[in-house]
């Protein structure tokens, strides 16, 4: 599999890092996410950790974006608190992001090798929920 990379949206990484530094406190909020909406806006969010699971920052961001009328996202990144840098989405988030935004770009990698890839490249041979729904008649 050859993964095509796209330009890195450094402003997006900086936005997520700023939220991680200034809004993530304690064990309840340890990750921040930022996404660029298709209209150019940057939407940010933090995770809501709970021992029962709690949503990751990327999933909170989907709801925050919708609440702001941003239903199309172009690129997303997650950054950990305590200067952990860019953190790739977990498996659950990869699946949800693929189902909501099949053309989404995701920023992954570490400080020296940050890159942008398509969400589909993070889930090769994936199950796409929309492909298995009966057409409404």
Short mmCIF file of C-alpha atoms in Angstrom, two decimals:
data_model
loop_
_atom_site.label_atom_id
_atom_site.label_comp_id
_atom_site.label_asym_id
_atom_site.label_seq_id
_atom_site.Cartn_x
_atom_site.Cartn_y
_atom_site.Cartn_z
CA UNK A 1 0.00 0.00 0.00
CA UNK A 2 1.32 3.42 -0.95
CA UNK A 3 0.11 6.26 1.21
CA UNK A 4 -0.05 9.61 -0.55
CA UNK A 5 0.78 12.53 1.71
CA UNK A 6 -0.76 15.99 1.55
CA UNK A 7 0.53 19.36 2.80
CA UNK A 8 0.51 19.72 6.59
CA UNK A 9 -1.85 22.40 7.96
CA UNK A 10 0.52 23.79 10.60
CA UNK A 11 -2.05 26.35 11.77
CA UNK A 12 -4.33 23.44 12.67
CA UNK A 13 -1.57 21.68 14.63
CA UNK A 14 -0.84 24.93 16.49
CA UNK A 15 -4.54 25.40 17.31
CA UNK A 16 -4.81 21.89 18.77
CA UNK A 17 -1.53 22.33 20.69
CA UNK A 18 -2.77 25.62 22.14
CA UNK A 19 -6.01 23.99 23.34
CA UNK A 20 -4.06 21.05 24.79
CA UNK A 21 -1.78 23.46 26.69
CA UNK A 22 -4.48 25.80 27.94
CA UNK A 23 -7.64 23.70 28.34
CA UNK A 24 -6.53 20.15 29.17
CA UNK A 25 -6.33 19.83 32.93
CA UNK A 26 -6.15 16.74 35.09
CA UNK A 27 -7.29 13.31 34.04
CA UNK A 28 -10.66 14.33 32.56
CA UNK A 29 -9.29 16.24 29.56
CA UNK A 30 -5.97 14.95 28.21
CA UNK A 31 -6.35 15.32 24.44
CA UNK A 32 -7.29 18.22 22.17
CA UNK A 33 -8.40 18.08 18.55
CA UNK A 34 -8.67 20.71 15.86
CA UNK A 35 -10.29 20.41 12.46
CA UNK A 36 -10.51 22.70 9.50
CA UNK A 37 -14.06 22.92 8.23
CA UNK A 38 -14.63 23.04 4.49
CA UNK A 39 -15.45 26.74 4.82
CA UNK A 40 -12.01 27.39 6.37
CA UNK A 41 -13.03 27.73 10.02
CA UNK A 42 -11.04 25.94 12.70
CA UNK A 43 -13.10 23.98 15.23
CA UNK A 44 -11.51 22.71 18.45
CA UNK A 45 -12.52 20.29 21.20
CA UNK A 46 -11.15 18.23 24.07
CA UNK A 47 -11.87 14.66 25.12
CA UNK A 48 -14.16 13.87 28.03
CA UNK A 49 -12.41 10.98 29.74
CA UNK A 50 -14.44 8.75 32.03
CA UNK A 51 -13.73 5.27 33.36
CA UNK A 52 -16.70 4.00 31.33
CA UNK A 53 -15.04 5.14 28.11
CA UNK A 54 -15.96 8.71 27.39
CA UNK A 55 -15.58 10.26 23.95
CA UNK A 56 -12.20 11.04 22.40
CA UNK A 57 -11.43 14.62 21.35
CA UNK A 58 -12.07 13.76 17.69
CA UNK A 59 -15.59 12.56 18.48
CA UNK A 60 -16.37 15.58 20.65
CA UNK A 61 -15.13 17.70 17.75
CA UNK A 62 -17.65 16.15 15.34
CA UNK A 63 -20.48 17.25 17.62
CA UNK A 64 -18.96 20.69 18.25
CA UNK A 65 -18.57 21.22 14.50
CA UNK A 66 -22.18 20.24 13.84
CA UNK A 67 -23.35 22.58 16.62
CA UNK A 68 -21.56 25.38 14.75
CA UNK A 69 -23.07 24.41 11.41
CA UNK A 70 -19.86 22.85 10.06
CA UNK A 71 -20.99 19.52 8.62
CA UNK A 72 -18.04 19.08 6.28
CA UNK A 73 -14.51 18.72 7.64
CA UNK A 74 -11.37 18.84 5.51
CA UNK A 75 -8.52 18.01 7.92
CA UNK A 76 -8.22 16.94 11.57
CA UNK A 77 -5.43 16.56 14.12
CA UNK A 78 -5.25 15.47 17.75
CA UNK A 79 -2.58 16.66 20.19
CA UNK A 80 -1.87 15.31 23.66
CA UNK A 81 -1.52 17.36 26.81
CA UNK A 82 1.84 17.72 28.60
CA UNK A 83 3.52 18.49 25.25
CA UNK A 84 2.99 14.96 23.90
CA UNK A 85 2.56 16.30 20.38
CA UNK A 86 0.46 14.89 17.57
CA UNK A 87 -1.34 11.65 18.47
CA UNK A 88 -3.00 9.50 15.78
CA UNK A 89 -6.70 8.68 16.15
CA UNK A 90 -7.61 5.44 17.92
CA UNK A 91 -9.34 2.65 16.03
CA UNK A 92 -12.86 3.72 17.04
CA UNK A 93 -12.19 7.30 15.95
CA UNK A 94 -10.69 6.14 12.65
CA UNK A 95 -13.87 4.20 11.87
CA UNK A 96 -16.21 7.04 12.87
CA UNK A 97 -14.16 9.64 10.98
CA UNK A 98 -14.15 7.44 7.86
CA UNK A 99 -17.92 6.98 8.04
CA UNK A 100 -18.67 10.68 8.59
CA UNK A 101 -16.00 12.14 6.29
CA UNK A 102 -14.64 9.60 3.77
CA UNK A 103 -12.35 12.21 2.13
CA UNK A 104 -11.00 13.56 5.45
CA UNK A 105 -7.29 14.25 5.78
CA UNK A 106 -5.62 13.38 9.10
CA UNK A 107 -2.37 14.80 10.45
CA UNK A 108 -0.24 12.06 12.03
CA UNK A 109 3.38 11.46 12.98
CA UNK A 110 5.79 12.97 15.45
CA UNK A 111 7.47 16.37 15.59
CA UNK A 112 10.17 15.50 13.08
CA UNK A 113 7.94 13.58 10.67
CA UNK A 114 4.44 15.06 10.85
CA UNK A 115 2.49 14.30 7.68
CA UNK A 116 -1.07 14.41 6.36
CA UNK A 117 -2.78 11.30 5.01
CA UNK A 118 -6.30 10.34 4.01
CA UNK A 119 -8.44 8.70 6.70
CA UNK A 120 -8.96 5.73 4.36
CA UNK A 121 -5.18 5.15 4.40
CA UNK A 122 -5.37 4.66 8.17
CA UNK A 123 -7.95 1.88 7.70
CA UNK A 124 -6.88 -0.25 4.74
CA UNK A 125 -9.53 -2.70 3.52
CA UNK A 126 -11.95 -1.12 5.95
CA UNK A 127 -15.63 -1.64 6.55
CA UNK A 128 -17.51 1.45 5.34
CA UNK A 129 -20.87 1.65 7.09
CA UNK A 130 -22.58 3.56 4.25
CA UNK A 131 -21.64 0.82 1.77
CA UNK A 132 -23.74 -1.70 3.72
CA UNK A 133 -26.97 0.26 4.16
CA UNK A 134 -30.08 -0.57 2.20
CA UNK A 135 -31.08 2.19 -0.17
CA UNK A 136 -34.19 4.02 0.98
CA UNK A 137 -36.95 3.67 -1.58
#
